[in-house]
PDB file of C-alpha atoms in Angstrom:
ATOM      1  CA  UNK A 281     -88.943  -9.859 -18.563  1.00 67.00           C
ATOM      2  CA  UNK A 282     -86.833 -13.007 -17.152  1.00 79.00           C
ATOM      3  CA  UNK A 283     -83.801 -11.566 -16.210  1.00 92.00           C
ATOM      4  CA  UNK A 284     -82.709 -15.283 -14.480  1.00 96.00           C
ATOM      5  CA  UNK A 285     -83.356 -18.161 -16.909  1.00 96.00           C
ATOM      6  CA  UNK A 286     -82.660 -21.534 -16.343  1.00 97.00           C
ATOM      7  CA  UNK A 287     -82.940 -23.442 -19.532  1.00 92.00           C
ATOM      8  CA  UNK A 288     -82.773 -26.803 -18.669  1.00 95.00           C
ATOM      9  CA  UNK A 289     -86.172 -27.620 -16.525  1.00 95.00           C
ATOM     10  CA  UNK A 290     -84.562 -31.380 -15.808  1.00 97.00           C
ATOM     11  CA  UNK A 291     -81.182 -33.085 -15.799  1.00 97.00           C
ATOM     12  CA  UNK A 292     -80.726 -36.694 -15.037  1.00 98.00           C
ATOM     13  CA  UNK A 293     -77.327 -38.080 -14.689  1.00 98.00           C
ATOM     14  CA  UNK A 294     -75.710 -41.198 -13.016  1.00 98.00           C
ATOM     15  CA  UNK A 295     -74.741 -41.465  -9.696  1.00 98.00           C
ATOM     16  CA  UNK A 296     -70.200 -40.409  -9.066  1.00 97.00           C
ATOM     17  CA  UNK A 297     -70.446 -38.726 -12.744  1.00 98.00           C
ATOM     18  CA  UNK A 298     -70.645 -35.060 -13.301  1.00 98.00           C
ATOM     19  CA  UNK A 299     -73.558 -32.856 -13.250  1.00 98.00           C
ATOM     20  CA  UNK A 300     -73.739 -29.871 -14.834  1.00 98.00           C
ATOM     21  CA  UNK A 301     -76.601 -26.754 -14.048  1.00 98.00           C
ATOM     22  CA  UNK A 302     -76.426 -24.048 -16.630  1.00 98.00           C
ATOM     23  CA  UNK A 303     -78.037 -20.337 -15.716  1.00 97.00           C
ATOM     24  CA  UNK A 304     -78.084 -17.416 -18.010  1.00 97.00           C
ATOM     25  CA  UNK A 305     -78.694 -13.693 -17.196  1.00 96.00           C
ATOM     26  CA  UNK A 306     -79.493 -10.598 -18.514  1.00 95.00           C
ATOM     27  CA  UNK A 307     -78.803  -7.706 -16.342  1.00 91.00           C
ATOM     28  CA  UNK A 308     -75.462  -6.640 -16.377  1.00 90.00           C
ATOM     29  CA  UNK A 309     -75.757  -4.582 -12.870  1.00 89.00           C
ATOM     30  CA  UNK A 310     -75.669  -8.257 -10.829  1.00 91.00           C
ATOM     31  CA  UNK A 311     -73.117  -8.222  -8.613  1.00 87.00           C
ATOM     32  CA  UNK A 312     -73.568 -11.504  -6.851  1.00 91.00           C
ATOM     33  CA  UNK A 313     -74.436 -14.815  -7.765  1.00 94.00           C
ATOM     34  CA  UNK A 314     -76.264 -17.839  -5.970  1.00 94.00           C
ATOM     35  CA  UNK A 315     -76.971 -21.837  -6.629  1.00 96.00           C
ATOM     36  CA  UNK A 316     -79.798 -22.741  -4.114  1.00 96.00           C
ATOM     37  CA  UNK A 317     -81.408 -25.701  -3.789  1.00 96.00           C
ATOM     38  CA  UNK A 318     -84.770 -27.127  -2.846  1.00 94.00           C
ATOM     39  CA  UNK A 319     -86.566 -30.437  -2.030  1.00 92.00           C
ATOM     40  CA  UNK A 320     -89.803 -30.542  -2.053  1.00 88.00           C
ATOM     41  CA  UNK A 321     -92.115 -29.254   1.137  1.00 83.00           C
ATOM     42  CA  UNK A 322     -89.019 -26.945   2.393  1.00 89.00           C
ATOM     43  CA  UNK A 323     -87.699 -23.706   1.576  1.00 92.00           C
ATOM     44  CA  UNK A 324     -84.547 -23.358  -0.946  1.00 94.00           C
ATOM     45  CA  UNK A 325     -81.302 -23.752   0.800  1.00 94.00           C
ATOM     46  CA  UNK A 326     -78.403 -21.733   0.277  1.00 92.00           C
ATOM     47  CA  UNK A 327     -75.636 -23.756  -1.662  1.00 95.00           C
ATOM     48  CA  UNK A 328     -72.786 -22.072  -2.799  1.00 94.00           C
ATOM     49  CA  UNK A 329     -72.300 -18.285  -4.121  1.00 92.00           C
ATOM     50  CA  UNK A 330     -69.756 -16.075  -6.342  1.00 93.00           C
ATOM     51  CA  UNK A 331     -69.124 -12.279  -6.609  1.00 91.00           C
ATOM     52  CA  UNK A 332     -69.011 -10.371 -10.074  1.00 91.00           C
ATOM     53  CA  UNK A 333     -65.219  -9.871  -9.346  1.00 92.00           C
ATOM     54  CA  UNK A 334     -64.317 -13.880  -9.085  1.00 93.00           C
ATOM     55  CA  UNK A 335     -64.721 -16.192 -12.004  1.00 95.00           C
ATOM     56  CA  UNK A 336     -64.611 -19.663  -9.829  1.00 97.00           C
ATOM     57  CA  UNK A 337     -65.672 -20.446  -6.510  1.00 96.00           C
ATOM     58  CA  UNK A 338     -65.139 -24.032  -4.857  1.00 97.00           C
ATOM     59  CA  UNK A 339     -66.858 -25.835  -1.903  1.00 95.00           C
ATOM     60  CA  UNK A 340     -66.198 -29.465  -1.499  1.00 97.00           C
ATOM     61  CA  UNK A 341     -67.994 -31.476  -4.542  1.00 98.00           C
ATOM     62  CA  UNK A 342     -69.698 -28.226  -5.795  1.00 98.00           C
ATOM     63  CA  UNK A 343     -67.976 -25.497  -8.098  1.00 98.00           C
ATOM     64  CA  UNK A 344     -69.709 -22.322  -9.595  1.00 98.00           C
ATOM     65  CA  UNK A 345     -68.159 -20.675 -12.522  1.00 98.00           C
ATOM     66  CA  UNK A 346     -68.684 -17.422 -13.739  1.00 97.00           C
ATOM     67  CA  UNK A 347     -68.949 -16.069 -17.212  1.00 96.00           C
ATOM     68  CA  UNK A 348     -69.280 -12.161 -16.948  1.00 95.00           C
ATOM     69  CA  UNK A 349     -68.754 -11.604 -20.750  1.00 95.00           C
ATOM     70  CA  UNK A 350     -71.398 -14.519 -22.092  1.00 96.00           C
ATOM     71  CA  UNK A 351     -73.632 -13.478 -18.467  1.00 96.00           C
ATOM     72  CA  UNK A 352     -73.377 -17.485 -17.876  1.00 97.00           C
ATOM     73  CA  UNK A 353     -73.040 -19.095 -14.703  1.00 97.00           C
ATOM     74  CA  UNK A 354     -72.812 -22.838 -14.096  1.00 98.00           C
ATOM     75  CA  UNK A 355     -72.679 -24.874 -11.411  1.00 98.00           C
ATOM     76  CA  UNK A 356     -70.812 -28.382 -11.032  1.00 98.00           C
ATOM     77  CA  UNK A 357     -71.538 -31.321  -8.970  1.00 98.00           C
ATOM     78  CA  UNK A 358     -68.689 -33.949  -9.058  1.00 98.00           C
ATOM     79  CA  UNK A 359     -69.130 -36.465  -7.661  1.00 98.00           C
ATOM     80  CA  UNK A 360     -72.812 -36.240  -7.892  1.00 98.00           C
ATOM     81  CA  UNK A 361     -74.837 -38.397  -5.943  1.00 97.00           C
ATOM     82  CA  UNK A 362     -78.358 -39.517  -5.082  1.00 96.00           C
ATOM     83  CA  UNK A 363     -78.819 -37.288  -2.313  1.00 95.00           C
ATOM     84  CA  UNK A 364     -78.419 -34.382  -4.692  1.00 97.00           C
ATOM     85  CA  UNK A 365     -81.538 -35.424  -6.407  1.00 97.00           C
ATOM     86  CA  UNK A 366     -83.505 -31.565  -5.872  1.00 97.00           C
ATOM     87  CA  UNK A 367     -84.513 -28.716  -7.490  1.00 97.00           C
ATOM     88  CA  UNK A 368     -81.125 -26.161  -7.998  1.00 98.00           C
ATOM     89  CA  UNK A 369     -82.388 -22.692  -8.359  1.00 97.00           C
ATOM     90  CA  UNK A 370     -79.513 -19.951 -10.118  1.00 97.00           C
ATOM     91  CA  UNK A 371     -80.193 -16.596  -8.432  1.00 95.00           C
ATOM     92  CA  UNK A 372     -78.563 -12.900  -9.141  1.00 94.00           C
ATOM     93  CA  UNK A 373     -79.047  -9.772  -7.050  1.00 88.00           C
ATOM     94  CA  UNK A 374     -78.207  -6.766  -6.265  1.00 74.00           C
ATOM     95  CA  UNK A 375     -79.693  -4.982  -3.711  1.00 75.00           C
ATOM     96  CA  UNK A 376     -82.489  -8.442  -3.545  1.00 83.00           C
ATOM     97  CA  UNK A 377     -82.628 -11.518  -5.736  1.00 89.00           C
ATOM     98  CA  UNK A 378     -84.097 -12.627  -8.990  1.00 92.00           C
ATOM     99  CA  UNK A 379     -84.450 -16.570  -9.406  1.00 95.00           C
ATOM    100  CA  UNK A 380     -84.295 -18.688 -11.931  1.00 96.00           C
ATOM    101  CA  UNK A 381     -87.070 -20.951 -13.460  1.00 96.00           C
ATOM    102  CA  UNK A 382     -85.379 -24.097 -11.604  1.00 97.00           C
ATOM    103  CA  UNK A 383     -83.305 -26.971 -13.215  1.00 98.00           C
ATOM    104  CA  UNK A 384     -85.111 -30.294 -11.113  1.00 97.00           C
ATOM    105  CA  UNK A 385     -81.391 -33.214 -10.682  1.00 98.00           C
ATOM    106  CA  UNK A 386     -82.568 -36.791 -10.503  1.00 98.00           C
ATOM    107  CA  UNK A 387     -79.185 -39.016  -9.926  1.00 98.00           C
ATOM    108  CA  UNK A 388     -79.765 -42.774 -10.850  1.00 97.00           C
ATOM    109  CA  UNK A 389     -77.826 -44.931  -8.502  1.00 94.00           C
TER     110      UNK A 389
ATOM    111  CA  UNK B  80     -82.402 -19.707  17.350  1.00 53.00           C
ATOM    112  CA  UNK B  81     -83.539 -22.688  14.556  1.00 72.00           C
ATOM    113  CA  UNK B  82     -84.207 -20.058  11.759  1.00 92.00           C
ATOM    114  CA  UNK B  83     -86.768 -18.633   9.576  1.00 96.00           C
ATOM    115  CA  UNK B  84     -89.825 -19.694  11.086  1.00 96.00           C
ATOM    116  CA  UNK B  85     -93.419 -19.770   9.061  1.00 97.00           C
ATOM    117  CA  UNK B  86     -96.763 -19.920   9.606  1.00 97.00           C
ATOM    118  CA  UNK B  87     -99.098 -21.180   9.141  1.00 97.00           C
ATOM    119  CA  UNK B  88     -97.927 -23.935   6.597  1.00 96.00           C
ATOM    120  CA  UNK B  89    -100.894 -24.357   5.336  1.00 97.00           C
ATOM    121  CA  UNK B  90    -103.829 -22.123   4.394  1.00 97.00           C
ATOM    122  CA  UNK B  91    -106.425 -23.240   2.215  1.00 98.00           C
ATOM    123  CA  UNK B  92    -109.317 -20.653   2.188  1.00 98.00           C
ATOM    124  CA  UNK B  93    -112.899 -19.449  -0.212  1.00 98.00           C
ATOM    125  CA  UNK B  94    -112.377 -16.608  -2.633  1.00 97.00           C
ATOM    126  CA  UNK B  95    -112.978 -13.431  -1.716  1.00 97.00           C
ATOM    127  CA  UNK B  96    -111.389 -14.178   2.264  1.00 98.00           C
ATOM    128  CA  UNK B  97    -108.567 -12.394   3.725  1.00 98.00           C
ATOM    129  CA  UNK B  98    -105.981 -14.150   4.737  1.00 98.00           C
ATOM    130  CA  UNK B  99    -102.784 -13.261   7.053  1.00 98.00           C
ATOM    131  CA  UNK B 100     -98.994 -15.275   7.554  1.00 97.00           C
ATOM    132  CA  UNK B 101     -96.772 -14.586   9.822  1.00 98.00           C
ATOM    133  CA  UNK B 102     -93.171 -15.096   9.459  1.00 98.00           C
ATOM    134  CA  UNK B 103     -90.651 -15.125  12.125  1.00 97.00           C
ATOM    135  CA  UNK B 104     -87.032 -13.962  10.602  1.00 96.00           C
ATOM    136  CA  UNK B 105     -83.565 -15.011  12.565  1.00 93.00           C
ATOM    137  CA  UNK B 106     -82.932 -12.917  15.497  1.00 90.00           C
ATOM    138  CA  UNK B 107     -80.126 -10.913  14.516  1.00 88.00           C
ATOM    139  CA  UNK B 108     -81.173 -10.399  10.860  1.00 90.00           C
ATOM    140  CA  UNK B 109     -82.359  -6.925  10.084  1.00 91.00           C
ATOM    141  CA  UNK B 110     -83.745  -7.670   6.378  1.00 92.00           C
ATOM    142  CA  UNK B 111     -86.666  -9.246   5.773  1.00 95.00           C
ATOM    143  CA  UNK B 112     -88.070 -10.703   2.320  1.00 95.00           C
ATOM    144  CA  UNK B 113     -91.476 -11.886   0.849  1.00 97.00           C
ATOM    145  CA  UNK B 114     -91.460 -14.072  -2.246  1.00 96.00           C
ATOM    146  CA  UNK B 115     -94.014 -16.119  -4.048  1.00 96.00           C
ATOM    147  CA  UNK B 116     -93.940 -19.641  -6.209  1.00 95.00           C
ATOM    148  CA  UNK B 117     -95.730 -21.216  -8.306  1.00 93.00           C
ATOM    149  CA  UNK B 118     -95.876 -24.606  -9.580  1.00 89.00           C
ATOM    150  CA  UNK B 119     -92.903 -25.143 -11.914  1.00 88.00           C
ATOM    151  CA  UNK B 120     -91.305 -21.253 -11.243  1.00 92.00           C
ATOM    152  CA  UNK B 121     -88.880 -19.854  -9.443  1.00 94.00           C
ATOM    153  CA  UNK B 122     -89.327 -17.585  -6.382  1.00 95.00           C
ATOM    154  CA  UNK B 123     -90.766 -14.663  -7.123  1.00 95.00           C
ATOM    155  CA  UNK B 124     -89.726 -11.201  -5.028  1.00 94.00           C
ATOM    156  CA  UNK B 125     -92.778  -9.565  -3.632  1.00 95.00           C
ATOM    157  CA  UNK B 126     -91.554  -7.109  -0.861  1.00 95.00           C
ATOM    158  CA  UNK B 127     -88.201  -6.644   1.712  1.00 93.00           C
ATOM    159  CA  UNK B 128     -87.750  -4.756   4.660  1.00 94.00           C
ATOM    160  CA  UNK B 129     -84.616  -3.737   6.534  1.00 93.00           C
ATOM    161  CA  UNK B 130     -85.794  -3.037   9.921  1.00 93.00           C
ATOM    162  CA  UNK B 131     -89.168  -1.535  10.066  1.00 93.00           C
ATOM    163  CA  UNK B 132     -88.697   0.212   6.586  1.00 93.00           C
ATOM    164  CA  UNK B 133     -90.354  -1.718   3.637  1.00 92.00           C
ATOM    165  CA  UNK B 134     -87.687  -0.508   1.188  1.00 92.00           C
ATOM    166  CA  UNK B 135     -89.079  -2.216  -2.126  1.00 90.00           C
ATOM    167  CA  UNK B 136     -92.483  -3.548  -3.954  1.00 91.00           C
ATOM    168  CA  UNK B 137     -92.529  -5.635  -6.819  1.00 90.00           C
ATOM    169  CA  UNK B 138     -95.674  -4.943  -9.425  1.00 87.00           C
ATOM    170  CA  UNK B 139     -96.458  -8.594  -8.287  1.00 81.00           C
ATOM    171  CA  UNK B 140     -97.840  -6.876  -5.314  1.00 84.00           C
ATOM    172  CA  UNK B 141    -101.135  -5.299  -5.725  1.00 88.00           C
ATOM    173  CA  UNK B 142    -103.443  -3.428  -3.815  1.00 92.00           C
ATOM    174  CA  UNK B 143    -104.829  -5.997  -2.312  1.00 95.00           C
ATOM    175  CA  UNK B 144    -101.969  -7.223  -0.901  1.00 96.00           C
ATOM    176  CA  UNK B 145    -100.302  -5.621   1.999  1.00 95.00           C
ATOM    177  CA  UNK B 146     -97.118  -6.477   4.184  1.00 96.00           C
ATOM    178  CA  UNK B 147     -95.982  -4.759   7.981  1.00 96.00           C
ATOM    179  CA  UNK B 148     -92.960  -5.439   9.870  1.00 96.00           C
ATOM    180  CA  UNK B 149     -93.976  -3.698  13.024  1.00 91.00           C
ATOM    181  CA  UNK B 150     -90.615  -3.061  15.030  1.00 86.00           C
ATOM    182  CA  UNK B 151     -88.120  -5.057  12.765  1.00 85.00           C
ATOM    183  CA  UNK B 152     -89.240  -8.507  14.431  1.00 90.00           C
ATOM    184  CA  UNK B 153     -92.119 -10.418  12.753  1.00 96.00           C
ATOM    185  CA  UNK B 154     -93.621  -9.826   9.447  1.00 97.00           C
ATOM    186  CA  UNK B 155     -97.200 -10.599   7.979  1.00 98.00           C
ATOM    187  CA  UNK B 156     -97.901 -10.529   5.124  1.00 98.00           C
ATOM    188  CA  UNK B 157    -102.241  -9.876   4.311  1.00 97.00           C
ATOM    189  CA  UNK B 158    -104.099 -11.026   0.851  1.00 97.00           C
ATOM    190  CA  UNK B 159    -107.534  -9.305   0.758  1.00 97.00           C
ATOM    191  CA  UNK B 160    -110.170 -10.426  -1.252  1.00 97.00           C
ATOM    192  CA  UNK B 161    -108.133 -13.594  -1.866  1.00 97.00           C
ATOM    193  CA  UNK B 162    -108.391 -15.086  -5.734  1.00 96.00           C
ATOM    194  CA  UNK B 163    -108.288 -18.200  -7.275  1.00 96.00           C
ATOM    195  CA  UNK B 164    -104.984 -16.901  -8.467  1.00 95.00           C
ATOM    196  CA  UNK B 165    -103.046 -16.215  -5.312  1.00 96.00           C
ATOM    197  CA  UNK B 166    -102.520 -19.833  -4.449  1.00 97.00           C
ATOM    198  CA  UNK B 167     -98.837 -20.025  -3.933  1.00 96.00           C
ATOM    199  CA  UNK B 168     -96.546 -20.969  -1.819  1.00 96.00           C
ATOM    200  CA  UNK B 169     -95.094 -17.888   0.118  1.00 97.00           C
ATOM    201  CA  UNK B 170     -91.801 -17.859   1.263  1.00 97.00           C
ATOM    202  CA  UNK B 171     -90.055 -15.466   3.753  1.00 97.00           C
ATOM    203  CA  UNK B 172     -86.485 -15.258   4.007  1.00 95.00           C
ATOM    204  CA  UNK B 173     -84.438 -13.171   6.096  1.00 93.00           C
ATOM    205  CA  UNK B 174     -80.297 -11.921   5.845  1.00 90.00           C
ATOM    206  CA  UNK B 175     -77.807  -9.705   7.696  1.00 85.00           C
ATOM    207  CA  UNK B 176     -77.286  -6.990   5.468  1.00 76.00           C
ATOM    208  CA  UNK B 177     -77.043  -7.726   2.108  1.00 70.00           C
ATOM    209  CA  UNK B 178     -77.340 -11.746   1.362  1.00 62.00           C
ATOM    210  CA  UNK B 179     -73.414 -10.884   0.403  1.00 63.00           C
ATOM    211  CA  UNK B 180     -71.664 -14.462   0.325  1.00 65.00           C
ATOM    212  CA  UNK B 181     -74.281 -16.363   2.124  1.00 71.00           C
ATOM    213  CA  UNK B 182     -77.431 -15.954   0.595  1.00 80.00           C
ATOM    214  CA  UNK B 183     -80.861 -15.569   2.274  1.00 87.00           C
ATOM    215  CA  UNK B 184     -82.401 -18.171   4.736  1.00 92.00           C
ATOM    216  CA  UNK B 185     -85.760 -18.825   3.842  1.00 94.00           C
ATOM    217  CA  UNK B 186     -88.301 -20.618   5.536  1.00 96.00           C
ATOM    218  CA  UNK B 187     -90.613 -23.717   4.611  1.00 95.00           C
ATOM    219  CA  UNK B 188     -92.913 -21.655   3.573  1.00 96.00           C
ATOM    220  CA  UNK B 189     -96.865 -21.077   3.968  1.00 97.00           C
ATOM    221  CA  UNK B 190     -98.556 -22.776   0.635  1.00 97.00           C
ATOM    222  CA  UNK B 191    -102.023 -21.436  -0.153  1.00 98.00           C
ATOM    223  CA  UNK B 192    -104.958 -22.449  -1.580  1.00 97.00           C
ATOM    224  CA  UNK B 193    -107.822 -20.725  -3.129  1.00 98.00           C
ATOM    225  CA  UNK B 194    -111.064 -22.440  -3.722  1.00 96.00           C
TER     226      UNK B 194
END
């Protein structure tokens, strides 16, 4: 049972336009949700994160946006560029997390 | 402190061998998590601790596998009777409380390999 999916295994998209990471979820009970990413040969880094109560939440280039009634979360990159090439992992939680399957970025310079 | 330390990074061992890792959480953080990935996946939760207390198990974690955190410092985490289907990489991660609005740190990770 994938509570976390990620439906999108790649995205590709050229360097200063906008990416876009989609993440759906099944469990109604989350109460907090995470964007990690992850290059290869280290451990996923903490990005950016929104509670159940907010629908938006903004640092710098990156936005997440929260859509309690479709269980949808997405997460924006603008501008993106080539450093953000990685693995973005969507996580939800509760009292631990679940994770996502993974969406792997590739920005073309 | 540098963070969530792992080790070792490495492990490739024969079926059937037990195996230990050791992770080394962030000072002040009293929670403790195990996860697992595979190739193409997303972390999967094993175990957590807060403290000493190991507070959850995922079904993921069989009898052959068995994790300690022996004064709410270190954890390892043991694979007995290691199979071809345990290679992984096995991430720890570690939080203050509940990951709240900053998430987990996790470590590099200790990838291992069954042969």
């Amino acid at each position: 049972d994938q509570q976390v999916k990620q439906n999108s295994p790649s995205l590709s998209v050229q360097e200063g336009r906008i990416s876009i990471l989609n993440c759906d979820y099944t469990n109604s009970m989350f109460d907090y949700f995470l964007w990690y990413k992850k290059y290869p040969a280290e451990g996923p880094t903490f990005l950016i994160s929104i509670s159940s109560i907010k629908d938006k939440n903004e640092d710098g280039r990156f936005t997440v946006f929260l859509n309690k009634s479709a269980k949808h979360l997405s997460l924006h990159i603008v501008p993106s560029q080539p450093g953000d090439s990685a693995v973005y992992f969507c996580a939800a939680g509760g009292n631990m997390l679940t994770f996502g399957g993974g969406t792997r970025l590739m920005v073309k310079p | 402190d540098t963070g969530v330390s792992q080790n070792p990074r490495h492990k490739i061992t024969k079926r059937g061998q037990n195996v230990t890792f050791r992770c080394d959480p962030i000072s002040e953080h009293n929670r403790l998590y195990w996860y697992r990935q595979t190739l193409g996946q997303g972390p999967e939760f094993l175990t957590y601790f807060q403290n000493e207390a190991q507070l959850e198990k995922s079904r993921l974690l069989s009898d052959r596998f068995s994790a300690e955190r022996p004064k709410g410092s270190f954890s390892t985490l043991e694979i007995q009777r290691t199979e071809q289907g345990d290679s992984a990489m096995y991430l720890c991660a570690s939080s203050l409380g509940t990951f709240s609005d900053y998430g987990y740190t996790f470590g590099s990770g200790t990838r291992l390999t069954v042969v």
